[in-house]
Coordinates of C-alpha atoms in Angstrom, one line a residue:
Chain A
N1 CA 103.0 77.8 112.1
A2 CA 105.8 80.3 111.5
G3 CA 104.4 82.0 108.3
V4 CA 107.2 83.6 106.3
T5 CA 110.8 83.4 107.8
Q6 CA 113.9 85.2 106.5
T7 CA 117.5 84.8 107.3
P8 CA 119.7 86.5 108.2
K9 CA 118.1 89.5 110.1
F10 CA 121.1 91.7 109.7
Q11 CA 124.1 91.6 107.4
V12 CA 127.0 93.9 106.6
L13 CA 128.9 93.4 103.4
K14 CA 131.8 95.1 101.7
T15 CA 131.4 96.3 98.1
G16 CA 131.9 93.4 95.7
Q17 CA 131.1 90.6 98.2
S18 CA 128.3 88.2 97.4
M19 CA 125.6 86.8 99.6
T20 CA 122.2 85.0 99.5
L21 CA 119.1 86.0 101.4
Q22 CA 117.0 83.0 102.4
C23 CA 113.2 83.0 102.6
A24 CA 110.8 80.1 103.5
Q25 CA 107.1 79.9 104.0
D26 CA 105.0 77.1 105.6
M27 CA 101.6 78.1 104.2
N28 CA 101.7 76.1 101.0
H29 CA 101.5 79.2 98.9
N30 CA 102.2 79.1 95.2
S31 CA 103.5 82.6 94.8
M32 CA 106.5 84.3 96.4
Y33 CA 108.1 87.7 96.1
W34 CA 111.1 89.7 97.0
Y35 CA 110.9 93.5 97.7
R36 CA 113.3 96.1 98.9
Q37 CA 112.2 99.0 101.1
D38 CA 114.0 102.3 101.0
P39 CA 113.1 105.5 102.9
G40 CA 110.6 107.6 101.1
M41 CA 110.2 105.0 98.3
G42 CA 107.9 102.4 99.7
L43 CA 108.4 98.8 98.7
R44 CA 109.6 97.9 95.2
L45 CA 109.3 94.5 93.7
I46 CA 112.6 92.9 92.8
Y47 CA 111.6 89.5 91.6
Y48 CA 108.6 87.2 92.0
S49 CA 107.8 83.6 91.5
A50 CA 104.2 82.8 90.5
S51 CA 104.6 79.1 91.1
E52 CA 107.3 76.6 91.7
G53 CA 109.7 76.5 88.7
T54 CA 109.0 80.0 87.5
T55 CA 110.6 83.4 88.2
D56 CA 110.1 86.8 86.7
K57 CA 111.6 90.2 87.0
G58 CA 109.9 93.0 88.9
E59 CA 110.4 96.7 89.0
V60 CA 114.1 96.7 90.1
P61 CA 115.8 93.4 89.2
N62 CA 119.3 94.7 88.2
G63 CA 122.1 93.3 90.4
Y64 CA 120.0 90.5 91.8
N65 CA 119.2 86.9 91.0
V66 CA 116.7 84.5 92.5
S67 CA 116.1 80.8 92.8
R68 CA 112.8 79.1 93.6
L69 CA 114.3 76.0 95.2
N70 CA 111.0 74.3 95.9
K71 CA 107.5 75.4 96.8
R72 CA 108.6 76.6 100.3
E73 CA 111.8 78.4 99.5
F74 CA 112.7 81.4 97.5
S75 CA 116.2 82.9 97.7
L76 CA 117.7 86.2 96.6
R77 CA 121.3 86.5 95.6
L78 CA 123.5 89.5 95.3
E79 CA 126.5 88.5 93.2
S80 CA 128.6 91.6 93.6
A81 CA 127.1 93.9 96.3
A82 CA 127.1 97.7 95.8
P83 CA 126.3 100.5 98.3
S84 CA 123.1 101.2 96.3
Q85 CA 121.9 97.8 97.5
T86 CA 121.8 99.0 101.1
S87 CA 118.2 98.5 102.0
V88 CA 115.7 96.4 104.0
Y89 CA 114.6 93.3 102.0
F90 CA 111.3 91.7 102.5
C91 CA 110.1 88.3 101.3
A92 CA 106.4 87.6 100.9
S93 CA 104.1 84.8 99.8
S94 CA 100.5 84.7 98.6
E95 CA 97.7 82.5 97.6
L96 CA 95.1 84.6 95.7
D97 CA 94.9 88.2 96.8
T98 CA 96.7 88.6 100.2
Q99 CA 100.4 88.7 100.6
Y100 CA 102.1 87.7 103.8
F101 CA 105.4 89.3 104.7
G102 CA 108.5 88.1 106.5
P103 CA 110.2 90.2 109.2
G104 CA 112.9 91.5 106.8
T105 CA 116.6 91.5 106.4
R106 CA 118.5 94.7 107.0
L107 CA 121.5 94.8 104.6
T108 CA 124.3 97.4 104.7
V109 CA 126.9 97.5 101.9
L110 CA 130.0 99.5 102.8
Chain B
A1 CA 101.0 99.9 84.6
Q2 CA 99.6 101.0 87.9
S3 CA 100.7 103.7 90.3
V4 CA 99.8 104.8 93.8
T5 CA 100.2 108.2 95.4
Q6 CA 100.2 108.8 99.1
L7 CA 100.7 112.6 99.4
D8 CA 101.2 112.8 103.1
S9 CA 104.5 111.3 104.2
Q10 CA 103.8 112.1 107.9
V11 CA 100.5 112.7 109.8
P12 CA 100.7 113.7 113.5
V13 CA 97.5 113.4 115.4
F14 CA 96.5 113.5 119.1
E15 CA 95.1 110.4 120.7
E16 CA 91.3 110.0 120.4
A17 CA 91.2 112.4 117.4
P18 CA 90.0 111.2 114.0
V19 CA 92.5 110.6 111.2
E20 CA 92.4 110.2 107.4
L21 CA 95.3 108.9 105.4
R22 CA 95.0 109.6 101.7
C23 CA 95.6 107.3 98.8
N24 CA 95.0 107.8 95.1
Y25 CA 95.8 105.4 92.4
S26 CA 96.1 105.3 88.6
S27 CA 95.3 102.3 86.4
S28 CA 93.9 101.6 83.0
V29 CA 92.2 98.4 84.2
S30 CA 90.2 97.4 87.3
V31 CA 92.4 97.0 90.4
Y32 CA 92.3 95.4 93.8
L33 CA 93.1 97.8 96.6
F34 CA 94.9 97.2 99.9
W35 CA 96.1 99.0 103.0
Y36 CA 99.1 97.4 104.8
V37 CA 100.5 98.5 108.2
Q38 CA 104.1 98.3 109.3
Y39 CA 104.9 98.6 113.0
P40 CA 108.5 99.5 114.0
N41 CA 111.1 96.9 113.0
Q42 CA 108.5 94.5 111.7
G43 CA 107.2 93.3 108.3
L44 CA 104.0 94.5 106.7
Q45 CA 100.6 93.2 107.8
L46 CA 97.4 93.4 105.8
L47 CA 95.0 95.9 107.4
L48 CA 92.1 95.8 104.9
K49 CA 91.4 95.2 101.3
Y50 CA 88.8 95.9 98.6
L51 CA 88.3 93.3 95.9
S52 CA 84.7 93.8 94.9
G53 CA 81.2 94.4 96.3
S54 CA 80.6 97.0 99.0
T55 CA 82.9 100.0 98.5
L56 CA 83.3 100.5 102.3
V57 CA 85.6 98.0 103.9
E58 CA 86.6 97.7 107.6
S59 CA 89.4 96.3 109.7
I60 CA 89.0 94.5 113.0
N61 CA 90.7 97.4 114.9
G62 CA 88.4 100.2 113.8
F63 CA 89.9 101.4 110.5
E64 CA 87.8 101.7 107.4
A65 CA 88.5 102.7 103.8
E66 CA 86.1 103.5 101.0
F67 CA 86.8 102.7 97.3
N68 CA 85.8 105.7 95.1
K69 CA 86.1 104.7 91.5
S70 CA 85.3 108.2 90.1
Q71 CA 88.0 109.8 92.2
T72 CA 90.4 106.9 92.0
S73 CA 90.8 107.0 95.7
F74 CA 91.0 104.6 98.7
H75 CA 91.4 106.8 101.7
L76 CA 91.9 105.2 105.2
R77 CA 90.0 106.6 108.2
K78 CA 89.7 106.0 111.8
P79 CA 87.3 108.0 114.0
S80 CA 89.4 107.8 117.2
V81 CA 93.1 106.8 117.1
H82 CA 95.0 105.1 119.9
I83 CA 98.7 105.4 120.7
S84 CA 99.1 101.8 119.5
D85 CA 98.1 102.9 116.0
T86 CA 101.5 104.6 115.6
A87 CA 103.0 102.9 112.5
E88 CA 103.6 103.4 108.8
Y89 CA 100.7 102.7 106.5
F90 CA 101.1 101.7 102.9
C91 CA 98.4 101.8 100.2
A92 CA 98.8 99.3 97.4
V93 CA 97.1 98.2 94.2
S94 CA 97.2 95.0 92.2
V95 CA 95.9 93.5 89.1
F96 CA 95.3 89.9 89.8
T97 CA 96.4 87.5 87.0
G98 CA 97.1 83.9 86.8
G99 CA 100.7 84.8 87.4
G100 CA 100.5 85.8 91.0
N101 CA 99.3 89.0 92.6
K102 CA 102.0 91.7 92.1
L103 CA 101.5 94.7 94.4
T104 CA 102.4 98.3 93.5
F105 CA 102.9 100.2 96.7
G106 CA 102.7 103.9 97.6
T107 CA 105.6 105.6 99.4
G108 CA 103.9 105.2 102.8
T109 CA 102.4 107.5 105.5
Q110 CA 103.9 107.6 108.9
L111 CA 101.1 108.0 111.5
K112 CA 102.3 109.4 114.8
V113 CA 99.8 109.4 117.6
E114 CA 100.6 111.8 120.4
L115 CA 99.2 112.0 124.0

C-alpha cells in the first residue's frame, strides 16, 4: 500500500518548456488535489478533482492544466514554464475529511 | 471564503519544555479544523483534527488542540517536546461539501527543538 505517489521527485526546466507532473493513489479515494508550497506562503490549492471526470480551479490555477485520467491518477501540466512556477508541488487525495499527501516534486524553472 | 493566520513563523524551544503554536481562523460558516505536520523533505501528515463534538482533540504523540469558537482559534500545545518534534506545523480549515474537502492552509510555524 503505497498511498500517494508522485513522479518525478526533482525537475529542472528552462523557461518556456513544458512538463507533466504525475500523481497516483491506491486508496480508492474519490477526491484528488494539487498544491504548491512556497516559503512563507504555506500550501495553495492549484486544482482539485472532487470525483473521476470532474476538475475545478483552486486558488492559483493560472499557468496550469490538469487531467483526471481515472480514479487513481491526477496529472498536473505546465504548458510553458515560468520562473514564478519554481516551487514544491504536492498531490493529495481524500475520502471525507482527511487528505493524504504525496512526497512532493521539487521543480526549478530557470 | 476562509482564511487561517499563524502569527509565529518560527518557535524555538528547549527539549522537555512546553510549547504552544497559535492558529486563528476566519469563516462565515462552520468549519472543520486540522493540524498537519511536515518533517524535512517529506509531505504533510495529519496530526489531529476537529470535526465536531469535544472541543479538545489529541494526537497519538502527545499534542493536543482546543477549538475555541468565540475566539476563532485552534491552538496546538504539547506539555513536553522532544527533539523529534522538530518540523513545520500547518493549521488548516475546510468547509466540507459534496465536492470534496478543500483545505485552506496557514503559512506554517517552524518548530525547532533544541537540546
